[in-house]
Each structure stands twice: as structure tokens, then as C-alpha cells.
Amino acid sequence: MYKKIANRLCLILRPATVLLLLMVMVSVAEAVDFRSEADSFLRGMPKGLQERQTRAIEDAIEGDVSSLEAVRNARNAKPVLPGDVRCDSIGEHAVLFRSEAYRNDTVPLLVYFHGGGWTIGSINSCSRYCGAMAAGGVAVLAVDYRLAPEYPYPHGLDDCRRVVEMAADSLDTWRCRSVSVGGDSSGGNLAIVTAMSMPAGKLESLVVFYPVTKAYADGSESWKEYGKGYGLDRCVKAGIKYDIDDQRETGRPLRIFFKGELRMQQELAAQQLLQYDHGILSAATAFGKTVVCSYLIAQRKVNTLILLESTDLIIQWEDELKHFLEIDEEPPEYLTKSGRVKKRGSVIGTLKGGKDTMTGIIDIAMIGSLYKKGTFTE
């Protein structure tokens, strides 16, 4: 509230308001500091660095890794760590950072994955952060996962998962009480995916800094502002003309509801996928991919075509969809070969071999049945 005293505006703040004001002031001050640090970092980047790194990665994809190795070596300087922090190699692909000041204490453990676009970076890239965390009483296990393009997906992710499993089995040996996973940029992406693959209750927390959650041109303001030097403008520089014609169908609305219940890992996967208009769900056998897809269909609430590669899969999916979805739609009518009008027996249609019972509501089709004589049928 406020009062006007002697022609001056005086704010009378309650304690909670003072605290809120102080928090806002601190947030503004931190934002200024972060902006200053970011500007300083960008000014220190050599001109043309991004383009050189991009070319090095492209050359490595073609088989010449010499330029990429030079980039990696240039970014592999060993930092100075706090004096009481020691580093112990754990196997061939990990280093444990721990402070001598906490050697007799049972401390939390953070398994950390460095950034670098899955192609650059090493434990030295994140050692300063790991050392600072260790000095504060957190043991940090930094992972030297295999890099692309020499080791394409999922090699790096497999390394991360393997180290987390080892860490969970070594808590008593290392005098640690819990496991968290974390990372920055591409390492943050690996941390999220690793966490999603772990059983419920295995991890204490997830600590990620600016993680990669999508790597495509999404048309956002940040992509437009910071997109120079990436993607399509390289086509322009090379004199390659391109045209984008989006012919995707938005579908028609459906009255459809999910009748099941997702496990935690399934819920995490579904919520990630729902943020985008396309994506890939890669999961182990028995994860429940059909359950997750049923949930996604119910959330999108538009007619859906599911493409599969075998009759057995079609039968399995049809049973699962009927079990997990409540579809409040009328089966459509169709014209028989004799000219009679009949109604489909189900709102879930199929296309397999020469049999077509598709409804335009929820349909399951064999990809081979859609493709005939070099063209896809409508």
C-alpha cells in the first residue's frame, strides 16, 4: 500500500513484500551478471570458430577426422582445481572428483556428462564445475563418453547409462548416499534421456544446464536471431536454392479418451513428445510403447494413421488401442462392391494385404500395403 506524505509518495512495505522486492532485485542483478558474462564469452570467441568446427565435423563424417581431432585437442586444456579436491580414474571412461575435506562423510553423488554437441568435449571441459561441486561437499563422477561421428548414437548414451548403473552399485564403496545425473548442453540431453531410462526411485535428482531438447529449425524467435552460421544458410552460401512447402495435415478433431495409467518413465516420455509436432520414442522391449502412443493419440485428439511392418504387430496394436482408448465416434459407412451401404464394425480400421477396413478415425496399416508400383496410395 502507499500514502501521500508532504507531497511525496511513500511506500509502506510489509515484510513479505520487502522479501519479494529483494528477490526481484537479486534476480535482476543476477540477470545483469549473466548477460555480462555471456557477452564477455562471445567477444572472446575467435572469428569464424563455429564455421571451422562445423567443417571439421562434416569432414569427420566423410572419414577425415584430423581437423576434428585438432578442435578437440584445442579445447582439452586441464584446468586448475581447488587444492583439496582429488581426482581418481574410475575405469577407462570416468573420473571421480571428491574433496579431502569430506573424505570421512557420506555425501551425495552427481554423475555428470559434458557438453560439446556430442562430437567435442571431454572431462576437462567440465572439470572446473566438477571441482567446485566437490569442494562444496558433492562427489562428482564425470563421464568421458564416446563421441560422434566415430561412435554414432547410441554409443555415447550407452556409455552414460552404463556408468550410472556402475555408480548406483558403488555408493557404499565411494561413501555416497544417492545418485543424481546432470550435464550441460548435449550433456544435459544425455542426462535427461539417461534419467528417463532408469527405474523409478533409482535417481535422486536431475541437474541440467541449457540442455538440448530439440535440434531442428522450429521457427522460434531465438532460432531466427541466432541461426546465422547454421543449417540452411550454408545452402545459400553454396549457391543451392531451396524451397520449403509444408503439406502436413492437421487432422480432424476426435472425441477420444485414455483409459489407462502411465508409469513414471512412460509419463516422462509422453510429456517430452507432446512438446513437439514430431519425434522419436526409442525404448527397450516391454517399455510399453503402445501404451504411450495410445496416450498421445488421446491427448492430440485428432484422427490418426499408424504404420507398421507386419500383420502380427497390427493385431497387437489393435488389441491395445481397444483396451486403452475410449473413442466416442460413430463407425463410418462404406459402399460394398455390390453397391450396398454398410457401417464399419469398429472405429479402429486396418489395412493389411488386400483387406481394407480403414475408417479415417484411428487406422492401422502395413506400410507395404500403402506402397504399390513405386507410389503411395492416398
CSV table of C-alpha atoms in Angstrom, one decimal:
chain,number,residue,atom,x,y,z
A,1,MET,CA,0.0,0.0,0.0
A,2,TYR,CA,1.1,3.6,-0.2
A,3,LYS,CA,0.4,7.1,1.4
A,4,LYS,CA,1.0,10.5,0.1
A,5,ILE,CA,3.0,12.4,2.7
A,6,ALA,CA,4.1,16.0,2.3
A,7,ASN,CA,3.6,15.8,-1.5
A,8,ARG,CA,5.9,12.7,-1.6
A,9,LEU,CA,4.9,9.2,-2.4
A,10,CYS,CA,5.9,6.8,0.4
A,11,LEU,CA,5.7,3.0,0.0
A,12,ILE,CA,4.9,1.2,3.2
A,13,LEU,CA,6.0,-2.4,2.7
A,14,ARG,CA,5.1,-5.5,4.7
A,15,PRO,CA,8.0,-7.9,5.5
A,16,ALA,CA,6.8,-10.4,2.8
A,17,THR,CA,6.8,-7.5,0.3
A,18,VAL,CA,10.3,-6.5,1.3
A,19,LEU,CA,11.5,-10.1,0.8
A,20,LEU,CA,9.8,-10.2,-2.6
A,21,LEU,CA,11.3,-6.9,-3.6
A,22,LEU,CA,14.8,-8.1,-2.5
A,23,MET,CA,14.3,-11.3,-4.5
A,24,VAL,CA,13.4,-9.3,-7.6
A,25,MET,CA,16.4,-7.0,-7.1
A,26,VAL,CA,18.7,-10.1,-6.7
A,27,SER,CA,17.2,-11.7,-9.8
A,28,VAL,CA,17.8,-8.5,-11.9
A,29,ALA,CA,21.3,-8.3,-10.6
A,30,GLU,CA,22.0,-11.9,-11.5
A,31,ALA,CA,20.5,-11.4,-14.9
A,32,VAL,CA,22.8,-8.5,-15.5
A,33,ASP,CA,25.8,-10.6,-14.3
A,34,PHE,CA,24.8,-13.5,-16.6
A,35,ARG,CA,24.4,-11.1,-19.5
A,36,SER,CA,27.8,-9.6,-18.9
A,37,GLU,CA,29.4,-13.0,-18.6
A,38,ALA,CA,27.7,-14.2,-21.8
A,39,ASP,CA,28.8,-11.1,-23.7
A,40,SER,CA,32.4,-11.5,-22.5
A,41,PHE,CA,32.4,-15.1,-23.6
A,42,LEU,CA,31.0,-14.3,-27.0
A,43,ARG,CA,33.6,-11.5,-27.5
A,44,GLY,CA,36.4,-13.9,-26.7
A,45,MET,CA,35.3,-16.4,-29.3
A,46,PRO,CA,37.7,-16.4,-32.3
A,47,LYS,CA,36.0,-15.1,-35.5
A,48,GLY,CA,34.8,-18.0,-37.7
A,49,LEU,CA,35.2,-20.6,-34.9
A,50,GLN,CA,31.7,-22.0,-35.4
A,51,GLU,CA,32.2,-22.4,-39.2
A,52,ARG,CA,35.6,-24.1,-38.7
A,53,GLN,CA,34.1,-26.5,-36.1
A,54,THR,CA,31.2,-27.3,-38.4
A,55,ARG,CA,33.5,-28.0,-41.4
A,56,ALA,CA,35.7,-30.2,-39.1
A,57,ILE,CA,32.6,-32.3,-38.1
A,58,GLU,CA,31.4,-32.5,-41.7
A,59,ASP,CA,34.9,-33.7,-42.8
A,60,ALA,CA,34.9,-36.3,-40.0
A,61,ILE,CA,31.5,-37.6,-41.2
A,62,GLU,CA,33.2,-38.1,-44.6
A,63,GLY,CA,36.0,-40.0,-42.9
A,64,ASP,CA,38.7,-37.4,-42.3
A,65,VAL,CA,38.9,-36.8,-38.5
A,66,SER,CA,42.1,-34.8,-38.4
A,67,SER,CA,40.5,-31.4,-38.2
A,68,LEU,CA,38.0,-32.5,-35.6
A,69,GLU,CA,40.8,-34.0,-33.5
A,70,ALA,CA,42.6,-30.6,-33.7
A,71,VAL,CA,39.4,-28.9,-32.4
A,72,ARG,CA,39.1,-31.4,-29.6
A,73,ASN,CA,42.7,-31.0,-28.5
A,74,ALA,CA,42.4,-27.2,-28.6
A,75,ARG,CA,39.5,-27.5,-26.1
A,76,ASN,CA,41.1,-30.1,-23.8
A,77,ALA,CA,43.2,-27.9,-21.6
A,78,LYS,CA,43.5,-29.2,-18.0
A,79,PRO,CA,42.0,-26.6,-15.5
A,80,VAL,CA,43.3,-25.8,-12.0
A,81,LEU,CA,41.1,-27.3,-9.3
A,82,PRO,CA,40.6,-26.4,-5.7
A,83,GLY,CA,43.5,-27.5,-3.6
A,84,ASP,CA,41.6,-30.1,-1.5
A,85,VAL,CA,39.9,-31.8,-4.5
A,86,ARG,CA,41.4,-35.1,-5.7
A,87,CYS,CA,40.6,-36.9,-9.0
A,88,ASP,CA,40.6,-40.7,-9.3
A,89,SER,CA,40.1,-42.6,-12.5
A,90,ILE,CA,37.2,-45.0,-12.4
A,91,GLY,CA,37.7,-47.5,-15.2
A,92,GLU,CA,38.5,-46.1,-18.7
A,93,HIS,CA,35.7,-43.6,-19.1
A,94,ALA,CA,35.1,-41.8,-15.8
A,95,VAL,CA,36.9,-39.6,-13.2
A,96,LEU,CA,35.7,-39.2,-9.6
A,97,PHE,CA,36.1,-35.7,-8.1
A,98,ARG,CA,36.0,-35.6,-4.3
A,99,SER,CA,37.2,-33.2,-1.6
A,100,GLU,CA,39.5,-34.4,1.1
A,101,ALA,CA,37.6,-32.2,3.5
A,102,TYR,CA,34.6,-34.6,3.2
A,103,ARG,CA,36.6,-37.9,2.9
A,104,ASN,CA,35.0,-39.3,6.1
A,105,ASP,CA,31.5,-38.1,5.3
A,106,THR,CA,28.8,-39.8,3.3
A,107,VAL,CA,28.0,-37.3,0.5
A,108,PRO,CA,25.6,-37.2,-2.5
A,109,LEU,CA,27.0,-38.3,-5.9
A,110,LEU,CA,26.4,-36.4,-9.1
A,111,VAL,CA,27.2,-38.3,-12.4
A,112,TYR,CA,28.0,-35.5,-14.9
A,113,PHE,CA,28.1,-35.5,-18.7
A,114,HIS,CA,30.0,-32.7,-20.5
A,115,GLY,CA,28.6,-30.7,-23.5
A,116,GLY,CA,30.0,-30.3,-26.9
A,117,GLY,CA,27.4,-31.2,-29.5
A,118,TRP,CA,28.0,-35.0,-29.0
A,119,THR,CA,31.2,-34.5,-31.1
A,120,ILE,CA,33.5,-32.3,-29.0
A,121,GLY,CA,34.4,-32.1,-25.3
A,122,SER,CA,36.0,-34.2,-22.6
A,123,ILE,CA,36.1,-34.4,-18.8
A,124,ASN,CA,38.5,-31.4,-18.9
A,125,SER,CA,35.6,-29.4,-20.4
A,126,CYS,CA,33.6,-29.7,-17.2
A,127,SER,CA,36.4,-30.2,-14.6
A,128,ARG,CA,36.1,-26.7,-13.1
A,129,TYR,CA,32.5,-27.2,-12.4
A,130,CYS,CA,33.1,-30.7,-11.1
A,131,GLY,CA,35.9,-29.4,-8.8
A,132,ALA,CA,33.7,-26.6,-7.5
A,133,MET,CA,30.9,-29.0,-6.7
A,134,ALA,CA,33.3,-31.4,-5.0
A,135,ALA,CA,34.7,-28.6,-2.9
A,136,GLY,CA,31.2,-27.9,-1.7
A,137,GLY,CA,30.6,-31.4,-0.5
A,138,VAL,CA,29.2,-33.3,-3.5
A,139,ALA,CA,31.2,-36.1,-5.1
A,140,VAL,CA,31.1,-35.8,-8.9
A,141,LEU,CA,31.7,-38.6,-11.4
A,142,ALA,CA,32.5,-37.1,-14.8
A,143,VAL,CA,32.0,-39.3,-17.8
A,144,ASP,CA,34.2,-39.4,-20.9
A,145,TYR,CA,31.5,-40.9,-23.2
A,146,ARG,CA,32.4,-41.9,-26.8
A,147,LEU,CA,31.9,-39.1,-29.3
A,148,ALA,CA,30.3,-39.0,-32.8
A,149,PRO,CA,30.8,-39.3,-35.7
A,150,GLU,CA,33.3,-42.1,-35.0
A,151,TYR,CA,30.9,-43.6,-32.4
A,152,PRO,CA,27.4,-42.6,-33.6
A,153,TYR,CA,24.2,-42.9,-31.5
A,154,PRO,CA,23.6,-44.8,-29.3
A,155,HIS,CA,27.3,-45.4,-28.3
A,156,GLY,CA,27.6,-42.3,-26.2
A,157,LEU,CA,24.2,-42.8,-24.5
A,158,ASP,CA,25.1,-46.4,-23.8
A,159,ASP,CA,28.3,-45.3,-22.0
A,160,CYS,CA,26.3,-42.8,-19.9
A,161,ARG,CA,23.8,-45.4,-18.8
A,162,ARG,CA,26.5,-47.9,-18.1
A,163,VAL,CA,28.4,-45.5,-15.8
A,164,VAL,CA,25.2,-44.6,-13.9
A,165,GLU,CA,24.5,-48.3,-13.3
A,166,MET,CA,28.0,-48.7,-12.0
A,167,ALA,CA,27.7,-45.6,-9.8
A,168,ALA,CA,24.5,-46.9,-8.2
A,169,ASP,CA,26.3,-50.2,-7.4
A,170,SER,CA,29.3,-48.4,-5.9
A,171,LEU,CA,27.7,-46.0,-3.4
A,172,ASP,CA,28.9,-47.8,-0.3
A,173,THR,CA,32.4,-48.2,-1.8
A,174,TRP,CA,32.6,-44.5,-2.5
A,175,ARG,CA,30.9,-43.4,0.7
A,176,CYS,CA,28.0,-41.8,-1.2
A,177,ARG,CA,24.3,-41.8,-0.3
A,178,SER,CA,22.4,-41.1,-3.5
A,179,VAL,CA,22.9,-40.7,-7.3
A,180,SER,CA,21.9,-37.7,-9.4
A,181,VAL,CA,22.6,-37.2,-13.1
A,182,GLY,CA,23.4,-33.9,-14.8
A,183,GLY,CA,25.1,-32.2,-17.7
A,184,ASP,CA,25.3,-29.1,-19.9
A,185,SER,CA,24.0,-28.7,-23.5
A,186,SER,CA,24.3,-32.0,-25.3
A,187,GLY,CA,25.4,-33.5,-21.9
A,188,GLY,CA,22.1,-32.2,-20.5
A,189,ASN,CA,20.3,-34.1,-23.3
A,190,LEU,CA,22.2,-37.3,-22.3
A,191,ALA,CA,21.3,-36.7,-18.7
A,192,ILE,CA,17.6,-36.4,-19.4
A,193,VAL,CA,17.5,-39.5,-21.7
A,194,THR,CA,19.5,-41.5,-19.2
A,195,ALA,CA,17.2,-40.5,-16.4
A,196,MET,CA,14.2,-41.5,-18.4
A,197,SER,CA,15.6,-45.0,-18.9
A,198,MET,CA,16.3,-45.6,-15.2
A,199,PRO,CA,13.8,-47.5,-13.0
A,200,ALA,CA,11.7,-45.4,-10.6
A,201,GLY,CA,13.5,-44.4,-7.4
A,202,LYS,CA,17.0,-45.1,-8.7
A,203,LEU,CA,17.9,-41.4,-9.1
A,204,GLU,CA,17.8,-38.6,-6.6
A,205,SER,CA,17.5,-35.7,-9.0
A,206,LEU,CA,18.3,-34.3,-12.4
A,207,VAL,CA,20.7,-31.3,-12.8
A,208,VAL,CA,20.9,-29.9,-16.3
A,209,PHE,CA,22.1,-26.6,-17.8
A,210,TYR,CA,20.7,-25.4,-21.1
A,211,PRO,CA,20.0,-29.0,-22.3
A,212,VAL,CA,19.4,-29.8,-25.9
A,213,THR,CA,15.7,-30.7,-26.2
A,214,LYS,CA,15.3,-30.2,-29.9
A,215,ALA,CA,17.8,-29.7,-32.7
A,216,TYR,CA,15.8,-28.5,-35.7
A,217,ALA,CA,14.6,-25.2,-37.1
A,218,ASP,CA,11.4,-24.6,-35.1
A,219,GLY,CA,10.7,-21.1,-36.4
A,220,SER,CA,11.2,-19.6,-32.9
A,221,GLU,CA,12.5,-16.0,-32.4
A,222,SER,CA,15.7,-17.4,-30.9
A,223,TRP,CA,16.3,-19.6,-33.9
A,224,LYS,CA,15.8,-16.6,-36.2
A,225,GLU,CA,18.1,-14.4,-34.1
A,226,TYR,CA,20.9,-16.9,-33.5
A,227,GLY,CA,20.5,-19.1,-36.6
A,228,LYS,CA,23.3,-17.5,-38.6
A,229,GLY,CA,26.1,-19.9,-39.3
A,230,TYR,CA,23.8,-23.0,-39.0
A,231,GLY,CA,21.7,-25.1,-41.3
A,232,LEU,CA,20.0,-23.7,-44.3
A,233,ASP,CA,22.1,-20.5,-44.7
A,234,ARG,CA,25.0,-22.8,-45.6
A,235,CYS,CA,23.0,-23.8,-48.7
A,236,VAL,CA,22.7,-20.1,-49.6
A,237,LYS,CA,26.5,-19.6,-49.3
A,238,ALA,CA,27.0,-22.7,-51.5
A,239,GLY,CA,24.6,-21.3,-54.1
A,240,ILE,CA,22.0,-24.0,-53.5
A,241,LYS,CA,18.4,-22.9,-53.8
A,242,TYR,CA,15.8,-24.4,-51.7
A,243,ASP,CA,12.0,-24.2,-51.1
A,244,ILE,CA,10.0,-25.4,-48.1
A,245,ASP,CA,6.4,-26.5,-48.8
A,246,ASP,CA,4.7,-27.7,-45.6
A,247,GLN,CA,2.0,-30.2,-46.8
A,248,ARG,CA,1.3,-31.8,-43.4
A,249,GLU,CA,-2.3,-32.5,-42.5
A,250,THR,CA,-3.7,-31.1,-39.2
A,251,GLY,CA,-6.3,-33.8,-39.0
A,252,ARG,CA,-9.9,-33.6,-37.8
A,253,PRO,CA,-10.9,-33.5,-34.1
A,254,LEU,CA,-12.0,-36.6,-32.3
A,255,ARG,CA,-13.8,-37.3,-29.0
A,256,ILE,CA,-11.3,-39.7,-27.6
A,257,PHE,CA,-10.1,-40.5,-24.1
A,258,PHE,CA,-7.3,-42.5,-22.4
A,259,LYS,CA,-8.5,-45.3,-20.0
A,260,GLY,CA,-5.1,-46.5,-18.7
A,261,GLU,CA,-2.4,-45.3,-16.4
A,262,LEU,CA,1.2,-44.4,-17.3
A,263,ARG,CA,4.2,-45.4,-15.3
A,264,MET,CA,6.7,-42.7,-14.4
A,265,GLN,CA,9.1,-43.4,-17.3
A,266,GLN,CA,6.2,-43.5,-19.7
A,267,GLU,CA,4.8,-40.3,-18.4
A,268,LEU,CA,8.2,-38.6,-18.8
A,269,ALA,CA,8.5,-39.8,-22.4
A,270,ALA,CA,4.9,-38.8,-23.3
A,271,GLN,CA,5.3,-35.3,-21.9
A,272,GLN,CA,8.5,-34.8,-23.8
A,273,LEU,CA,6.9,-35.9,-27.1
A,274,LEU,CA,3.8,-33.8,-26.6
A,275,GLN,CA,6.0,-30.6,-26.7
A,276,TYR,CA,6.7,-31.1,-30.4
A,277,ASP,CA,4.9,-31.9,-33.6
A,278,HIS,CA,7.2,-34.8,-34.4
A,279,GLY,CA,9.6,-37.0,-32.5
A,280,ILE,CA,11.0,-40.5,-31.9
A,281,LEU,CA,10.3,-42.8,-29.0
A,282,SER,CA,13.2,-45.3,-28.6
A,283,ALA,CA,12.7,-47.7,-25.7
A,284,ALA,CA,13.5,-51.2,-24.7
A,285,THR,CA,11.2,-54.2,-25.1
A,286,ALA,CA,8.3,-54.2,-22.6
A,287,PHE,CA,8.6,-50.4,-22.0
A,288,GLY,CA,5.0,-50.1,-23.2
A,289,LYS,CA,5.4,-48.1,-26.4
A,290,THR,CA,1.8,-48.9,-27.5
A,291,VAL,CA,0.5,-47.6,-24.2
A,292,VAL,CA,2.5,-44.3,-24.6
A,293,CYS,CA,1.2,-44.0,-28.2
A,294,SER,CA,-2.3,-44.6,-27.1
A,295,TYR,CA,-1.9,-41.8,-24.5
A,296,LEU,CA,-0.5,-39.5,-27.2
A,297,ILE,CA,-3.4,-40.2,-29.5
A,298,ALA,CA,-5.9,-39.3,-26.7
A,299,GLN,CA,-4.0,-36.1,-26.0
A,300,ARG,CA,-3.8,-35.0,-29.6
A,301,LYS,CA,-7.5,-35.8,-30.2
A,302,VAL,CA,-7.2,-36.0,-34.0
A,303,ASN,CA,-7.6,-38.8,-36.4
A,304,THR,CA,-4.5,-41.0,-36.6
A,305,LEU,CA,-2.8,-43.4,-39.1
A,306,ILE,CA,-0.4,-45.9,-37.5
A,307,LEU,CA,2.1,-47.5,-39.9
A,308,LEU,CA,3.5,-51.0,-39.1
A,309,GLU,CA,5.5,-53.6,-40.8
A,310,SER,CA,3.8,-56.9,-40.0
A,311,THR,CA,0.3,-58.4,-39.6
A,312,ASP,CA,1.2,-59.6,-36.1
A,313,LEU,CA,2.0,-56.1,-35.0
A,314,ILE,CA,-1.3,-54.8,-36.4
A,315,ILE,CA,-3.2,-57.4,-34.4
A,316,GLN,CA,-1.2,-56.4,-31.2
A,317,TRP,CA,-1.8,-52.7,-31.7
A,318,GLU,CA,-5.5,-53.1,-32.5
A,319,ASP,CA,-6.0,-55.0,-29.2
A,320,GLU,CA,-4.0,-52.5,-27.2
A,321,LEU,CA,-5.8,-49.5,-28.7
A,322,LYS,CA,-9.2,-51.0,-27.9
A,323,HIS,CA,-8.1,-51.7,-24.4
A,324,PHE,CA,-6.6,-48.2,-23.6
A,325,LEU,CA,-8.8,-45.8,-25.7
A,326,GLU,CA,-12.4,-44.8,-25.3
A,327,ILE,CA,-13.4,-43.4,-28.7
A,328,ASP,CA,-16.8,-41.6,-28.8
A,329,GLU,CA,-17.2,-41.6,-32.5
A,330,GLU,CA,-19.6,-43.4,-34.9
A,331,PRO,CA,-18.1,-46.0,-37.3
A,332,PRO,CA,-18.4,-44.6,-40.8
A,333,GLU,CA,-20.4,-46.0,-43.6
A,334,TYR,CA,-18.9,-47.6,-46.7
A,335,LEU,CA,-20.0,-48.8,-50.1
A,336,THR,CA,-19.7,-52.6,-50.8
A,337,LYS,CA,-18.7,-54.0,-54.2
A,338,SER,CA,-22.4,-54.8,-54.8
A,339,GLY,CA,-23.3,-51.2,-54.2
A,340,ARG,CA,-24.9,-51.6,-50.7
A,341,VAL,CA,-24.2,-49.1,-47.9
A,342,LYS,CA,-22.9,-50.7,-44.7
A,343,LYS,CA,-21.4,-49.4,-41.5
A,344,ARG,CA,-17.9,-50.4,-40.3
A,345,GLY,CA,-17.9,-52.7,-37.3
A,346,SER,CA,-15.3,-50.7,-35.4
A,347,VAL,CA,-13.9,-47.1,-35.3
A,348,ILE,CA,-10.4,-48.7,-35.5
A,349,GLY,CA,-9.7,-49.7,-39.1
A,350,THR,CA,-6.9,-51.7,-40.6
A,351,LEU,CA,-5.2,-52.1,-44.0
A,352,LYS,CA,-3.3,-55.4,-44.5
A,353,GLY,CA,-2.8,-57.3,-47.7
A,354,GLY,CA,-5.8,-56.9,-49.8
A,355,LYS,CA,-8.2,-56.2,-46.9
A,356,ASP,CA,-9.2,-52.6,-46.3
A,357,THR,CA,-11.4,-51.7,-43.3
A,358,MET,CA,-10.0,-48.2,-42.7
A,359,THR,CA,-12.3,-45.7,-41.1
A,360,GLY,CA,-10.5,-42.4,-41.2
A,361,ILE,CA,-10.7,-42.2,-37.4
A,362,ILE,CA,-8.0,-44.5,-36.0
A,363,ASP,CA,-6.4,-46.7,-38.7
A,364,ILE,CA,-3.5,-49.2,-38.6
A,365,ALA,CA,-1.9,-50.1,-41.9
A,366,MET,CA,1.0,-52.2,-43.2
A,367,ILE,CA,3.4,-49.8,-44.9
A,368,GLY,CA,3.8,-52.3,-47.7
A,369,SER,CA,0.0,-52.2,-48.4
A,370,LEU,CA,0.2,-48.4,-48.9
A,371,TYR,CA,3.1,-48.6,-51.4
A,372,LYS,CA,2.3,-50.0,-54.8
A,373,LYS,CA,4.2,-49.8,-58.1
A,374,GLY,CA,6.5,-47.1,-56.9
A,375,THR,CA,3.8,-44.8,-55.4
A,376,PHE,CA,2.0,-44.4,-52.1
A,377,THR,CA,-1.8,-44.7,-52.4
A,378,GLU,CA,-3.9,-42.0,-50.7
